[in-house]
Amino acid sequence: MMLADPAPQVRLQAAQRLLVLWHVAREKLWDLAEQVARDEPHTEVLASFLHYVVPRVTWQDVEKCKAIIEIVRARREAIERDDKPGRDKVAEQLGGLTAQLWCWQEEAIALEWLKAWVGDPAAHREFFTSFLSMLRGAFFARYASGEERDAGLAESLTASGNGHSGGVLGSCGRQPCRGHGRNG
């Protein structure tokens, strides 16, 4: 199997292309996705999988995606960082997925992930940077499209009179950012 190949480049190509199974062997796709989340030792392969596969199927099966994210979160600290000093690409992808799940899909577990990271913001800076980067578009959406739903999201993210401190996390901590997303 290509996901067990000794060469990370081969596993990378296989992991990035799991979605080809979506219409023909969906259960096999999920089995292989769980295998990548559970067993992949190379951070570049894992980060690429989180970037190319998971966000594209969260709208179709959010429960399975959350389970895959939980597997990666549980083993993230044990994953050897092959990119040595520098960016934690797995953490960056997890931060972006958390933003998608919390602010666009209203999944409460994503708030719990944020709360866990708040305990040590310096150690989790890649999570927060990616999370906030995903929201950047929402801050400026009102200026781009003129759609009422985008203006409402931008206002909910930037409102300061909500009685909470903590900026975006304070705003999102109360309730998911509503009115934006695929069906919003």
PDB file of C-alpha atoms in Angstrom:
ATOM      1  CA  MET A   1       0.000   0.000   0.000  1.00  0.00           C
ATOM      2  CA  MET A   2       1.251   3.483  -0.838  1.00  0.00           C
ATOM      3  CA  LEU A   3       0.462   4.877   2.628  1.00  0.00           C
ATOM      4  CA  ALA A   4       2.954   2.378   4.081  1.00  0.00           C
ATOM      5  CA  ASP A   5       5.724   3.113   1.581  1.00  0.00           C
ATOM      6  CA  PRO A   6       9.074   3.932   3.226  1.00  0.00           C
ATOM      7  CA  ALA A   7       9.443   7.108   1.146  1.00  0.00           C
ATOM      8  CA  PRO A   8       7.566  10.123   2.586  1.00  0.00           C
ATOM      9  CA  GLN A   9       7.151  11.539  -0.931  1.00  0.00           C
ATOM     10  CA  VAL A  10       5.097   8.493  -1.954  1.00  0.00           C
ATOM     11  CA  ARG A  11       2.973   8.654   1.201  1.00  0.00           C
ATOM     12  CA  LEU A  12       2.461  12.381   0.590  1.00  0.00           C
ATOM     13  CA  GLN A  13       1.058  11.769  -2.886  1.00  0.00           C
ATOM     14  CA  ALA A  14      -1.239   9.015  -1.603  1.00  0.00           C
ATOM     15  CA  ALA A  15      -2.481  11.064   1.380  1.00  0.00           C
ATOM     16  CA  GLN A  16      -3.222  14.121  -0.769  1.00  0.00           C
ATOM     17  CA  ARG A  17      -5.299  12.065  -3.167  1.00  0.00           C
ATOM     18  CA  LEU A  18      -7.548  10.165  -0.787  1.00  0.00           C
ATOM     19  CA  LEU A  19     -10.547  12.170  -1.980  1.00  0.00           C
ATOM     20  CA  VAL A  20     -10.585  10.249  -5.266  1.00  0.00           C
ATOM     21  CA  LEU A  21     -12.277   7.520  -3.206  1.00  0.00           C
ATOM     22  CA  TRP A  22     -15.170   9.778  -2.176  1.00  0.00           C
ATOM     23  CA  HIS A  23     -17.697   8.562  -4.754  1.00  0.00           C
ATOM     24  CA  VAL A  24     -16.480   4.994  -5.172  1.00  0.00           C
ATOM     25  CA  ALA A  25     -15.295   3.761  -1.780  1.00  0.00           C
ATOM     26  CA  ARG A  26     -16.195   6.224   0.946  1.00  0.00           C
ATOM     27  CA  GLU A  27     -15.701   3.827   3.867  1.00  0.00           C
ATOM     28  CA  LYS A  28     -12.262   2.909   2.535  1.00  0.00           C
ATOM     29  CA  LEU A  29     -11.471   6.632   2.353  1.00  0.00           C
ATOM     30  CA  TRP A  30     -12.334   7.040   6.039  1.00  0.00           C
ATOM     31  CA  ASP A  31     -10.321   3.952   7.006  1.00  0.00           C
ATOM     32  CA  LEU A  32      -7.281   5.292   5.163  1.00  0.00           C
ATOM     33  CA  ALA A  33      -7.787   8.796   6.537  1.00  0.00           C
ATOM     34  CA  GLU A  34      -7.811   7.408  10.071  1.00  0.00           C
ATOM     35  CA  GLN A  35      -4.654   5.434   9.264  1.00  0.00           C
ATOM     36  CA  VAL A  36      -2.877   8.609   8.131  1.00  0.00           C
ATOM     37  CA  ALA A  37      -4.019  10.500  11.245  1.00  0.00           C
ATOM     38  CA  ARG A  38      -2.992   7.669  13.549  1.00  0.00           C
ATOM     39  CA  ASP A  39       0.230   6.380  11.975  1.00  0.00           C
ATOM     40  CA  GLU A  40       1.884   8.940   9.686  1.00  0.00           C
ATOM     41  CA  PRO A  41       5.279   9.859  11.203  1.00  0.00           C
ATOM     42  CA  HIS A  42       6.280  12.633   8.782  1.00  0.00           C
ATOM     43  CA  THR A  43       4.902  16.073   9.657  1.00  0.00           C
ATOM     44  CA  GLU A  44       4.840  17.307   6.061  1.00  0.00           C
ATOM     45  CA  VAL A  45       2.677  14.354   4.993  1.00  0.00           C
ATOM     46  CA  LEU A  46       0.344  14.783   7.960  1.00  0.00           C
ATOM     47  CA  ALA A  47       0.042  18.553   7.490  1.00  0.00           C
ATOM     48  CA  SER A  48      -0.636  18.129   3.790  1.00  0.00           C
ATOM     49  CA  PHE A  49      -3.338  15.559   4.532  1.00  0.00           C
ATOM     50  CA  LEU A  50      -4.954  17.958   7.011  1.00  0.00           C
ATOM     51  CA  HIS A  51      -4.788  20.738   4.421  1.00  0.00           C
ATOM     52  CA  TYR A  52      -5.957  18.935   1.282  1.00  0.00           C
ATOM     53  CA  VAL A  53      -8.386  16.306   2.560  1.00  0.00           C
ATOM     54  CA  VAL A  54     -10.049  17.133   5.885  1.00  0.00           C
ATOM     55  CA  PRO A  55     -11.404  20.653   5.150  1.00  0.00           C
ATOM     56  CA  ARG A  56     -13.013  19.459   1.946  1.00  0.00           C
ATOM     57  CA  VAL A  57     -15.155  16.841   3.655  1.00  0.00           C
ATOM     58  CA  THR A  58     -16.103  18.516   6.931  1.00  0.00           C
ATOM     59  CA  TRP A  59     -19.385  19.668   5.431  1.00  0.00           C
ATOM     60  CA  GLN A  60     -20.269  16.126   4.372  1.00  0.00           C
ATOM     61  CA  ASP A  61     -19.255  14.184   7.495  1.00  0.00           C
ATOM     62  CA  VAL A  62     -18.214  16.462  10.317  1.00  0.00           C
ATOM     63  CA  GLU A  63     -18.260  13.707  12.943  1.00  0.00           C
ATOM     64  CA  LYS A  64     -15.640  11.624  11.139  1.00  0.00           C
ATOM     65  CA  CYS A  65     -13.545  14.721  10.512  1.00  0.00           C
ATOM     66  CA  LYS A  66     -13.679  15.675  14.183  1.00  0.00           C
ATOM     67  CA  ALA A  67     -12.578  12.142  15.110  1.00  0.00           C
ATOM     68  CA  ILE A  68      -9.612  12.395  12.733  1.00  0.00           C
ATOM     69  CA  ILE A  69      -8.662  15.788  14.151  1.00  0.00           C
ATOM     70  CA  GLU A  70      -8.866  14.385  17.686  1.00  0.00           C
ATOM     71  CA  ILE A  71      -6.475  11.574  16.712  1.00  0.00           C
ATOM     72  CA  VAL A  72      -3.970  14.097  15.356  1.00  0.00           C
ATOM     73  CA  ARG A  73      -4.379  16.395  18.369  1.00  0.00           C
ATOM     74  CA  ALA A  74      -3.770  13.487  20.763  1.00  0.00           C
ATOM     75  CA  ARG A  75      -0.516  12.514  19.106  1.00  0.00           C
ATOM     76  CA  ARG A  76       0.733  15.916  17.944  1.00  0.00           C
ATOM     77  CA  GLU A  77       3.294  16.362  20.695  1.00  0.00           C
ATOM     78  CA  ALA A  78       4.768  12.928  19.983  1.00  0.00           C
ATOM     79  CA  ILE A  79       5.137  13.551  16.243  1.00  0.00           C
ATOM     80  CA  GLU A  80       8.754  14.115  15.406  1.00  0.00           C
ATOM     81  CA  ARG A  81       9.168  17.518  13.838  1.00  0.00           C
ATOM     82  CA  ASP A  82      11.140  16.739  10.720  1.00  0.00           C
ATOM     83  CA  ASP A  83      11.230  20.397   9.733  1.00  0.00           C
ATOM     84  CA  LYS A  84      13.331  21.087  12.850  1.00  0.00           C
ATOM     85  CA  PRO A  85      13.175  24.680  14.089  1.00  0.00           C
ATOM     86  CA  GLY A  86      10.534  26.787  12.487  1.00  0.00           C
ATOM     87  CA  ARG A  87       6.895  26.412  11.707  1.00  0.00           C
ATOM     88  CA  ASP A  88       4.761  23.662  13.136  1.00  0.00           C
ATOM     89  CA  LYS A  89       2.788  22.854  10.009  1.00  0.00           C
ATOM     90  CA  VAL A  90       0.515  20.351  11.736  1.00  0.00           C
ATOM     91  CA  ALA A  91      -0.457  22.950  14.352  1.00  0.00           C
ATOM     92  CA  GLU A  92      -1.128  25.478  11.596  1.00  0.00           C
ATOM     93  CA  GLN A  93      -3.544  23.104   9.889  1.00  0.00           C
ATOM     94  CA  LEU A  94      -5.268  22.262  13.163  1.00  0.00           C
ATOM     95  CA  GLY A  95      -5.760  25.973  13.859  1.00  0.00           C
ATOM     96  CA  GLY A  96      -7.362  26.537  10.466  1.00  0.00           C
ATOM     97  CA  LEU A  97      -9.623  23.521  10.852  1.00  0.00           C
ATOM     98  CA  THR A  98     -10.648  24.757  14.302  1.00  0.00           C
ATOM     99  CA  ALA A  99     -11.670  28.119  12.820  1.00  0.00           C
ATOM    100  CA  GLN A 100     -13.683  26.386  10.122  1.00  0.00           C
ATOM    101  CA  LEU A 101     -15.413  24.068  12.563  1.00  0.00           C
ATOM    102  CA  TRP A 102     -16.171  26.717  15.191  1.00  0.00           C
ATOM    103  CA  CYS A 103     -17.031  29.836  13.235  1.00  0.00           C
ATOM    104  CA  TRP A 104     -18.518  28.375  10.084  1.00  0.00           C
ATOM    105  CA  GLN A 105     -19.916  25.018  11.143  1.00  0.00           C
ATOM    106  CA  GLU A 106     -20.785  25.840  14.764  1.00  0.00           C
ATOM    107  CA  GLU A 107     -19.134  22.732  16.205  1.00  0.00           C
ATOM    108  CA  ALA A 108     -18.779  23.220  19.965  1.00  0.00           C
ATOM    109  CA  ILE A 109     -15.793  20.861  20.300  1.00  0.00           C
ATOM    110  CA  ALA A 110     -13.673  23.410  18.427  1.00  0.00           C
ATOM    111  CA  LEU A 111     -14.219  25.883  21.264  1.00  0.00           C
ATOM    112  CA  GLU A 112     -12.911  23.258  23.683  1.00  0.00           C
ATOM    113  CA  TRP A 113      -9.767  22.944  21.551  1.00  0.00           C
ATOM    114  CA  LEU A 114      -9.336  26.733  21.715  1.00  0.00           C
ATOM    115  CA  LYS A 115      -9.757  26.728  25.469  1.00  0.00           C
ATOM    116  CA  ALA A 116      -7.070  24.059  25.768  1.00  0.00           C
ATOM    117  CA  TRP A 117      -4.627  26.192  23.760  1.00  0.00           C
ATOM    118  CA  VAL A 118      -5.336  29.355  25.760  1.00  0.00           C
ATOM    119  CA  GLY A 119      -3.602  27.796  28.769  1.00  0.00           C
ATOM    120  CA  ASP A 120      -0.222  28.270  27.062  1.00  0.00           C
ATOM    121  CA  PRO A 121      -0.522  30.739  24.171  1.00  0.00           C
ATOM    122  CA  ALA A 122       3.219  30.885  23.509  1.00  0.00           C
ATOM    123  CA  ALA A 123       3.405  27.128  23.017  1.00  0.00           C
ATOM    124  CA  HIS A 124       0.350  27.208  20.759  1.00  0.00           C
ATOM    125  CA  ARG A 125       1.115  30.304  18.693  1.00  0.00           C
ATOM    126  CA  GLU A 126       0.856  28.399  15.389  1.00  0.00           C
ATOM    127  CA  PHE A 127      -2.668  27.287  16.302  1.00  0.00           C
ATOM    128  CA  PHE A 128      -3.729  30.847  17.106  1.00  0.00           C
ATOM    129  CA  THR A 129      -1.984  32.414  14.121  1.00  0.00           C
ATOM    130  CA  SER A 130      -3.697  30.015  11.762  1.00  0.00           C
ATOM    131  CA  PHE A 131      -7.045  30.346  13.557  1.00  0.00           C
ATOM    132  CA  LEU A 132      -6.933  34.138  13.277  1.00  0.00           C
ATOM    133  CA  SER A 133      -5.683  34.007   9.714  1.00  0.00           C
ATOM    134  CA  MET A 134      -8.746  31.969   8.734  1.00  0.00           C
ATOM    135  CA  LEU A 135     -10.920  34.682  10.265  1.00  0.00           C
ATOM    136  CA  ARG A 136      -9.130  37.516   8.462  1.00  0.00           C
ATOM    137  CA  GLY A 137     -11.487  37.233   5.521  1.00  0.00           C
ATOM    138  CA  ALA A 138     -14.476  37.491   7.824  1.00  0.00           C
ATOM    139  CA  PHE A 139     -13.174  40.742   9.313  1.00  0.00           C
ATOM    140  CA  PHE A 140     -13.091  42.329   5.865  1.00  0.00           C
ATOM    141  CA  ALA A 141     -15.926  40.411   4.184  1.00  0.00           C
ATOM    142  CA  ARG A 142     -18.355  43.320   4.488  1.00  0.00           C
ATOM    143  CA  TYR A 143     -16.147  45.392   2.239  1.00  0.00           C
ATOM    144  CA  ALA A 144     -15.689  42.712  -0.408  1.00  0.00           C
ATOM    145  CA  SER A 145     -19.145  41.356  -1.170  1.00  0.00           C
ATOM    146  CA  GLY A 146     -21.711  43.706   0.275  1.00  0.00           C
ATOM    147  CA  GLU A 147     -23.825  40.710   1.333  1.00  0.00           C
ATOM    148  CA  GLU A 148     -25.708  41.248   4.577  1.00  0.00           C
ATOM    149  CA  ARG A 149     -24.600  37.889   6.003  1.00  0.00           C
ATOM    150  CA  ASP A 150     -20.938  38.842   5.543  1.00  0.00           C
ATOM    151  CA  ALA A 151     -21.431  42.194   7.254  1.00  0.00           C
ATOM    152  CA  GLY A 152     -23.104  40.451  10.179  1.00  0.00           C
ATOM    153  CA  LEU A 153     -20.214  38.038  10.584  1.00  0.00           C
ATOM    154  CA  ALA A 154     -17.676  40.857  10.452  1.00  0.00           C
ATOM    155  CA  GLU A 155     -19.620  42.773  13.091  1.00  0.00           C
ATOM    156  CA  SER A 156     -19.920  39.750  15.363  1.00  0.00           C
ATOM    157  CA  LEU A 157     -16.168  39.195  15.166  1.00  0.00           C
ATOM    158  CA  THR A 158     -15.238  42.803  15.856  1.00  0.00           C
ATOM    159  CA  ALA A 159     -17.921  43.789  18.387  1.00  0.00           C
ATOM    160  CA  SER A 160     -16.425  45.093  21.581  1.00  0.00           C
ATOM    161  CA  GLY A 161     -19.560  45.851  23.544  1.00  0.00           C
ATOM    162  CA  ASN A 162     -20.414  42.255  24.308  1.00  0.00           C
ATOM    163  CA  GLY A 163     -19.180  42.358  27.893  1.00  0.00           C
ATOM    164  CA  HIS A 164     -16.316  39.964  27.260  1.00  0.00           C
ATOM    165  CA  SER A 165     -12.617  40.499  27.083  1.00  0.00           C
ATOM    166  CA  GLY A 166     -10.265  38.507  24.926  1.00  0.00           C
ATOM    167  CA  GLY A 167     -10.903  39.913  21.456  1.00  0.00           C
ATOM    168  CA  VAL A 168     -11.863  37.294  18.909  1.00  0.00           C
ATOM    169  CA  LEU A 169     -11.712  34.459  21.415  1.00  0.00           C
ATOM    170  CA  GLY A 170     -14.010  36.353  23.739  1.00  0.00           C
ATOM    171  CA  SER A 171     -16.444  37.007  20.922  1.00  0.00           C
ATOM    172  CA  CYS A 172     -16.383  33.445  19.700  1.00  0.00           C
ATOM    173  CA  GLY A 173     -16.373  32.012  23.215  1.00  0.00           C
ATOM    174  CA  ARG A 174     -19.958  32.967  23.819  1.00  0.00           C
ATOM    175  CA  GLN A 175     -21.496  31.426  20.730  1.00  0.00           C
ATOM    176  CA  PRO A 176     -20.377  30.358  17.264  1.00  0.00           C
ATOM    177  CA  CYS A 177     -20.081  33.038  14.620  1.00  0.00           C
ATOM    178  CA  ARG A 178     -23.380  32.666  12.811  1.00  0.00           C
ATOM    179  CA  GLY A 179     -24.653  33.348   9.345  1.00  0.00           C
ATOM    180  CA  HIS A 180     -21.636  32.407   7.265  1.00  0.00           C
ATOM    181  CA  GLY A 181     -20.693  29.208   5.584  1.00  0.00           C
ATOM    182  CA  ARG A 182     -21.651  26.977   2.751  1.00  0.00           C
ATOM    183  CA  ASN A 183     -25.380  27.018   3.428  1.00  0.00           C
ATOM    184  CA  GLY A 184     -25.467  30.239   5.476  1.00  0.00           C
TER     185      GLY A 184
END
